[in-house]
mmCIF file of C-alpha atoms in Angstrom:
data_model
loop_
_atom_site.group_PDB
_atom_site.id
_atom_site.type_symbol
_atom_site.label_atom_id
_atom_site.label_comp_id
_atom_site.label_asym_id
_atom_site.label_seq_id
_atom_site.Cartn_x
_atom_site.Cartn_y
_atom_site.Cartn_z
ATOM 1 C CA ALA A 855 -12.076 6.934 20.605
ATOM 2 C CA GLN A 856 -15.784 6.183 20.012
ATOM 3 C CA SER A 857 -17.638 3.532 22.784
ATOM 4 C CA VAL A 858 -20.994 2.308 23.211
ATOM 5 C CA SER A 859 -22.469 1.485 26.281
ATOM 6 C CA GLN A 860 -25.907 -0.435 26.986
ATOM 7 C CA HIS A 861 -27.592 0.509 29.918
ATOM 8 C CA ASN A 862 -28.743 -2.972 31.138
ATOM 9 C CA HIS A 863 -26.653 -6.394 31.317
ATOM 10 C CA HIS A 864 -29.430 -8.620 31.628
ATOM 11 C CA VAL A 865 -33.191 -7.598 31.057
ATOM 12 C CA ILE A 866 -35.946 -10.223 32.231
ATOM 13 C CA LEU A 867 -39.801 -9.843 30.989
ATOM 14 C CA SER A 868 -42.685 -11.901 30.791
ATOM 15 C CA GLU A 869 -44.343 -12.633 27.229
ATOM 16 C CA ALA A 870 -46.197 -9.709 26.171
ATOM 17 C CA ALA A 871 -44.099 -7.240 27.985
ATOM 18 C CA SER A 872 -42.956 -3.880 26.112
ATOM 19 C CA LEU A 873 -39.327 -3.844 25.304
ATOM 20 C CA GLU A 874 -36.861 -1.195 25.660
ATOM 21 C CA LEU A 875 -32.994 -1.581 25.395
ATOM 22 C CA GLY A 876 -30.673 1.191 25.735
ATOM 23 C CA CYS A 877 -27.758 2.486 23.749
ATOM 24 C CA ASN A 878 -25.320 5.317 23.968
ATOM 25 C CA TYR A 879 -22.476 6.275 21.823
ATOM 26 C CA SER A 880 -19.733 8.416 22.754
ATOM 27 C CA TYR A 881 -18.651 9.627 19.214
ATOM 28 C CA GLY A 882 -19.526 13.138 18.185
ATOM 29 C CA GLY A 883 -19.431 13.164 14.224
ATOM 30 C CA THR A 884 -21.725 11.109 11.957
ATOM 31 C CA VAL A 885 -22.158 7.891 12.799
ATOM 32 C CA ASN A 886 -24.134 4.589 11.429
ATOM 33 C CA LEU A 887 -25.933 2.785 14.097
ATOM 34 C CA PHE A 888 -27.010 -0.655 14.204
ATOM 35 C CA TRP A 889 -28.510 -3.787 16.601
ATOM 36 C CA TYR A 890 -27.532 -7.084 16.233
ATOM 37 C CA VAL A 891 -29.196 -10.127 17.903
ATOM 38 C CA GLN A 892 -27.741 -13.268 18.469
ATOM 39 C CA TYR A 893 -29.727 -16.134 19.629
ATOM 40 C CA PRO A 894 -27.959 -18.806 21.737
ATOM 41 C CA GLY A 895 -25.284 -20.658 19.907
ATOM 42 C CA GLN A 896 -26.066 -18.906 16.675
ATOM 43 C CA HIS A 897 -24.264 -16.241 14.945
ATOM 44 C CA LEU A 898 -24.812 -12.315 14.627
ATOM 45 C CA GLN A 899 -28.139 -11.364 12.977
ATOM 46 C CA LEU A 900 -28.723 -7.582 12.136
ATOM 47 C CA LEU A 901 -31.914 -6.128 13.497
ATOM 48 C CA LEU A 902 -31.949 -2.914 12.015
ATOM 49 C CA LYS A 903 -29.742 0.049 11.033
ATOM 50 C CA TYR A 904 -29.611 3.803 10.913
ATOM 51 C CA PHE A 905 -28.027 5.835 8.282
ATOM 52 C CA SER A 906 -29.873 8.916 7.825
ATOM 53 C CA GLY A 907 -33.303 10.277 7.587
ATOM 54 C CA ASP A 908 -36.145 9.399 9.433
ATOM 55 C CA PRO A 909 -34.837 8.829 13.238
ATOM 56 C CA LEU A 910 -37.035 6.135 13.840
ATOM 57 C CA VAL A 911 -36.149 2.841 11.862
ATOM 58 C CA LYS A 912 -37.918 -0.473 11.550
ATOM 59 C CA GLY A 913 -36.272 -3.755 11.409
ATOM 60 C CA ILE A 914 -37.016 -7.332 11.501
ATOM 61 C CA LYS A 915 -39.223 -9.536 14.009
ATOM 62 C CA GLY A 916 -41.077 -6.458 14.745
ATOM 63 C CA PHE A 917 -38.407 -4.427 16.430
ATOM 64 C CA GLU A 918 -37.699 -0.677 15.878
ATOM 65 C CA ALA A 919 -35.090 1.718 16.989
ATOM 66 C CA GLU A 920 -35.244 5.467 17.580
ATOM 67 C CA PHE A 921 -32.081 7.762 17.003
ATOM 68 C CA ILE A 922 -31.908 10.508 19.001
ATOM 69 C CA LYS A 923 -28.876 12.813 18.089
ATOM 70 C CA SER A 924 -28.879 15.440 20.810
ATOM 71 C CA LYS A 925 -28.475 12.242 23.279
ATOM 72 C CA PHE A 926 -26.488 10.405 21.341
ATOM 73 C CA SER A 927 -28.864 7.490 21.630
ATOM 74 C CA PHE A 928 -30.115 4.737 19.737
ATOM 75 C CA ASN A 929 -32.634 2.417 21.873
ATOM 76 C CA LEU A 930 -34.378 -0.454 20.786
ATOM 77 C CA ARG A 931 -37.911 -1.269 21.334
ATOM 78 C CA LYS A 932 -40.680 -3.843 20.629
ATOM 79 C CA PRO A 933 -44.193 -3.373 21.711
ATOM 80 C CA SER A 934 -44.727 -7.241 22.660
ATOM 81 C CA VAL A 935 -41.957 -9.777 23.327
ATOM 82 C CA GLN A 936 -42.018 -13.595 22.711
ATOM 83 C CA TRP A 937 -40.255 -16.203 24.362
ATOM 84 C CA SER A 938 -38.540 -16.647 20.978
ATOM 85 C CA ASP A 939 -36.987 -13.197 21.533
ATOM 86 C CA THR A 940 -34.824 -14.543 24.297
ATOM 87 C CA ALA A 941 -31.391 -13.983 23.147
ATOM 88 C CA GLU A 942 -28.133 -11.392 23.277
ATOM 89 C CA TYR A 943 -28.715 -8.039 21.824
ATOM 90 C CA PHE A 944 -25.562 -5.986 20.766
ATOM 91 C CA CYS A 945 -25.784 -2.155 19.880
ATOM 92 C CA ALA A 946 -22.911 -1.157 17.150
ATOM 93 C CA VAL A 947 -21.928 1.994 15.755
ATOM 94 C CA ILE A 948 -19.104 3.146 12.908
ATOM 95 C CA HIS A 949 -18.258 6.490 12.108
ATOM 96 C CA SER A 950 -20.164 7.266 8.581
ATOM 97 C CA TYR A 951 -16.747 7.062 6.506
ATOM 98 C CA GLY A 952 -14.998 5.223 9.311
ATOM 99 C CA GLN A 953 -13.296 1.886 9.582
ATOM 100 C CA ASN A 954 -13.760 0.910 13.315
ATOM 101 C CA PHE A 955 -16.817 -0.805 13.776
ATOM 102 C CA VAL A 956 -17.565 -1.040 17.682
ATOM 103 C CA PHE A 957 -20.117 -3.192 19.434
ATOM 104 C CA GLY A 958 -21.503 -2.082 23.043
ATOM 105 C CA PRO A 959 -21.170 -5.033 25.949
ATOM 106 C CA GLY A 960 -24.508 -6.391 25.140
ATOM 107 C CA THR A 961 -27.865 -7.160 26.705
ATOM 108 C CA ARG A 962 -29.259 -10.298 27.888
ATOM 109 C CA LEU A 963 -32.897 -10.603 27.254
ATOM 110 C CA SER A 964 -34.961 -13.524 28.991
ATOM 111 C CA VAL A 965 -38.288 -13.747 28.176
ATOM 112 C CA LEU A 966 -40.304 -16.097 30.337
ATOM 113 C CA PRO A 967 -43.187 -17.960 28.763
ATOM 114 C CA ASP B 1064 -24.401 -16.916 -1.476
ATOM 115 C CA ALA B 1065 -21.852 -16.236 1.472
ATOM 116 C CA MET B 1066 -20.091 -12.865 0.926
ATOM 117 C CA VAL B 1067 -17.830 -13.555 3.991
ATOM 118 C CA ILE B 1068 -16.368 -17.190 4.310
ATOM 119 C CA GLN B 1069 -14.318 -18.176 7.257
ATOM 120 C CA ASN B 1070 -12.443 -21.356 7.339
ATOM 121 C CA PRO B 1071 -12.458 -23.567 9.561
ATOM 122 C CA ARG B 1072 -15.887 -23.403 11.122
ATOM 123 C CA TYR B 1073 -14.154 -25.301 14.004
ATOM 124 C CA GLN B 1074 -10.521 -25.338 14.743
ATOM 125 C CA VAL B 1075 -8.786 -27.402 17.653
ATOM 126 C CA THR B 1076 -5.418 -26.776 18.285
ATOM 127 C CA GLN B 1077 -3.016 -27.768 20.899
ATOM 128 C CA PHE B 1078 -1.680 -25.390 23.771
ATOM 129 C CA GLY B 1079 1.049 -23.398 22.498
ATOM 130 C CA LYS B 1080 0.484 -24.615 18.795
ATOM 131 C CA PRO B 1081 0.736 -21.779 16.157
ATOM 132 C CA VAL B 1082 -2.882 -21.716 14.177
ATOM 133 C CA THR B 1083 -4.073 -19.813 11.550
ATOM 134 C CA LEU B 1084 -7.906 -18.843 10.674
ATOM 135 C CA SER B 1085 -8.755 -17.620 7.600
ATOM 136 C CA CYS B 1086 -11.559 -15.240 6.122
ATOM 137 C CA SER B 1087 -12.170 -14.336 2.305
ATOM 138 C CA GLN B 1088 -14.677 -11.995 1.166
ATOM 139 C CA THR B 1089 -16.327 -11.573 -2.247
ATOM 140 C CA LEU B 1090 -17.587 -8.020 -1.591
ATOM 141 C CA ASN B 1091 -14.362 -6.259 -2.606
ATOM 142 C CA HIS B 1092 -14.671 -3.935 0.486
ATOM 143 C CA ASN B 1093 -11.556 -2.109 1.848
ATOM 144 C CA VAL B 1094 -11.895 -2.724 5.419
ATOM 145 C CA MET B 1095 -11.574 -6.220 7.216
ATOM 146 C CA TYR B 1096 -11.875 -6.609 10.957
ATOM 147 C CA TRP B 1097 -11.129 -9.489 13.185
ATOM 148 C CA TYR B 1098 -12.872 -9.867 16.572
ATOM 149 C CA GLN B 1099 -12.633 -12.380 19.441
ATOM 150 C CA GLN B 1100 -16.222 -13.534 20.788
ATOM 151 C CA LYS B 1101 -16.307 -15.809 24.204
ATOM 152 C CA SER B 1102 -19.156 -16.877 25.594
ATOM 153 C CA SER B 1103 -21.874 -14.284 26.564
ATOM 154 C CA GLN B 1104 -19.899 -11.447 25.954
ATOM 155 C CA ALA B 1105 -19.467 -8.925 23.141
ATOM 156 C CA PRO B 1106 -17.429 -9.310 20.207
ATOM 157 C CA LYS B 1107 -14.126 -7.544 20.730
ATOM 158 C CA LEU B 1108 -12.181 -5.939 18.269
ATOM 159 C CA LEU B 1109 -8.767 -7.467 17.639
ATOM 160 C CA PHE B 1110 -7.595 -5.302 14.728
ATOM 161 C CA HIS B 1111 -8.523 -4.182 11.296
ATOM 162 C CA TYR B 1112 -7.042 -3.360 7.624
ATOM 163 C CA TYR B 1113 -8.074 -0.464 5.571
ATOM 164 C CA ASP B 1114 -6.299 -1.779 2.367
ATOM 165 C CA LYS B 1115 -3.089 -2.836 3.395
ATOM 166 C CA ASP B 1116 -2.909 -0.277 6.504
ATOM 167 C CA PHE B 1117 -2.909 -2.691 9.497
ATOM 168 C CA ASN B 1118 -4.682 -1.077 12.740
ATOM 169 C CA ASN B 1119 -4.019 -2.837 15.654
ATOM 170 C CA GLU B 1120 -6.158 -2.096 19.062
ATOM 171 C CA ALA B 1121 -4.449 -1.019 22.131
ATOM 172 C CA ASP B 1122 -5.250 -4.034 24.181
ATOM 173 C CA THR B 1123 -4.841 -6.903 21.501
ATOM 174 C CA PRO B 1124 -2.260 -9.481 22.895
ATOM 175 C CA ASP B 1125 1.008 -9.661 21.013
ATOM 176 C CA ASN B 1126 -0.048 -13.374 20.354
ATOM 177 C CA PHE B 1127 -2.436 -12.351 17.924
ATOM 178 C CA GLN B 1128 -0.966 -11.572 14.363
ATOM 179 C CA SER B 1129 -2.655 -10.740 11.010
ATOM 180 C CA ARG B 1130 -1.887 -10.793 7.312
ATOM 181 C CA ARG B 1131 -3.651 -9.512 4.090
ATOM 182 C CA PRO B 1132 -2.125 -10.524 1.202
ATOM 183 C CA ASN B 1133 -4.854 -9.333 -1.106
ATOM 184 C CA THR B 1134 -8.036 -7.467 -0.894
ATOM 185 C CA SER B 1135 -10.009 -10.762 -0.759
ATOM 186 C CA PHE B 1136 -8.189 -12.407 2.181
ATOM 187 C CA CYS B 1137 -7.118 -12.301 5.520
ATOM 188 C CA PHE B 1138 -5.710 -14.178 8.259
ATOM 189 C CA LEU B 1139 -5.323 -14.398 11.773
ATOM 190 C CA ASP B 1140 -2.226 -15.983 13.405
ATOM 191 C CA ILE B 1141 -2.022 -17.028 17.069
ATOM 192 C CA ARG B 1142 1.197 -17.578 17.737
ATOM 193 C CA SER B 1143 1.142 -19.664 21.010
ATOM 194 C CA PRO B 1144 -2.869 -20.398 22.021
ATOM 195 C CA GLY B 1145 -3.036 -20.345 25.479
ATOM 196 C CA LEU B 1146 -6.309 -21.726 27.021
ATOM 197 C CA GLY B 1147 -7.854 -18.427 27.229
ATOM 198 C CA ASP B 1148 -7.635 -17.935 23.851
ATOM 199 C CA ALA B 1149 -10.351 -19.984 23.217
ATOM 200 C CA ALA B 1150 -13.573 -18.617 21.692
ATOM 201 C CA MET B 1151 -15.467 -17.657 18.338
ATOM 202 C CA TYR B 1152 -13.354 -15.656 16.083
ATOM 203 C CA LEU B 1153 -15.468 -13.415 13.642
ATOM 204 C CA CYS B 1154 -14.526 -11.686 10.417
ATOM 205 C CA ALA B 1155 -16.270 -8.651 9.052
ATOM 206 C CA THR B 1156 -15.661 -6.401 6.385
ATOM 207 C CA THR B 1157 -17.012 -2.567 5.392
ATOM 208 C CA SER B 1158 -16.929 -0.971 2.303
ATOM 209 C CA GLY B 1159 -14.991 2.224 3.933
ATOM 210 C CA LEU B 1160 -17.250 4.261 2.199
ATOM 211 C CA GLN B 1161 -20.094 6.595 3.456
ATOM 212 C CA ASN B 1162 -23.123 4.884 5.081
ATOM 213 C CA THR B 1163 -21.372 1.494 5.016
ATOM 214 C CA GLU B 1164 -22.624 -1.711 7.086
ATOM 215 C CA ALA B 1165 -20.650 -4.621 8.396
ATOM 216 C CA PHE B 1166 -20.847 -8.276 6.786
ATOM 217 C CA PHE B 1167 -19.966 -11.186 8.875
ATOM 218 C CA GLY B 1168 -18.294 -14.507 8.391
ATOM 219 C CA GLN B 1169 -19.910 -17.253 10.286
ATOM 220 C CA GLY B 1170 -17.202 -17.429 12.765
ATOM 221 C CA THR B 1171 -14.568 -19.984 13.353
ATOM 222 C CA ARG B 1172 -14.924 -21.515 17.083
ATOM 223 C CA LEU B 1173 -11.444 -22.050 18.432
ATOM 224 C CA THR B 1174 -10.553 -24.733 20.722
ATOM 225 C CA VAL B 1175 -7.432 -25.156 22.596
ATOM 226 C CA VAL B 1176 -6.482 -28.499 24.212
#
């Protein structure tokens, strides 16, 4: 069964610091990859997605992610975080023809003003 | 326009009293999912339907059941809710075709008293 791991449980940064959140998946076939954000008390929002093509994808709010197939990774990045980026971030994977949409355990990001 | 609709948004039920949560979709997607999300945790997949085929996750308690009477609707039945079942319940859909993304409902927050 496919699984998703995220490197950090909780990341604390100061405003303007750069961010990289790690995500690795276990499935060996063709996958679609996603990052979701969940602000406190709110529902999941899609930040960005990768289906195929350019492995560097840009999403909303200045986020980007890079798909590295050889490393089974899809790390999320942002050059300069803001206090408003404080949230929980979830990586998710689905086999490109599949049914099983699986989330990673999440990384809590706290940005200090 | 909302494409995945969950009702109700908030549900309070008594300990041990059966409760049903509802999800409907206007996307005509083949796959419908139910997730349980507890505070500060990732959404945990309970089960999903591919058309009428039911796929239960191995660690989903028997207390949780689901019905999908047609393409548009899917129900989550909790036969005897315990205090530990209090959570946000998320419904999602994917097309089941290549390069699909998931569309989420707003969730139903279940409180057990």
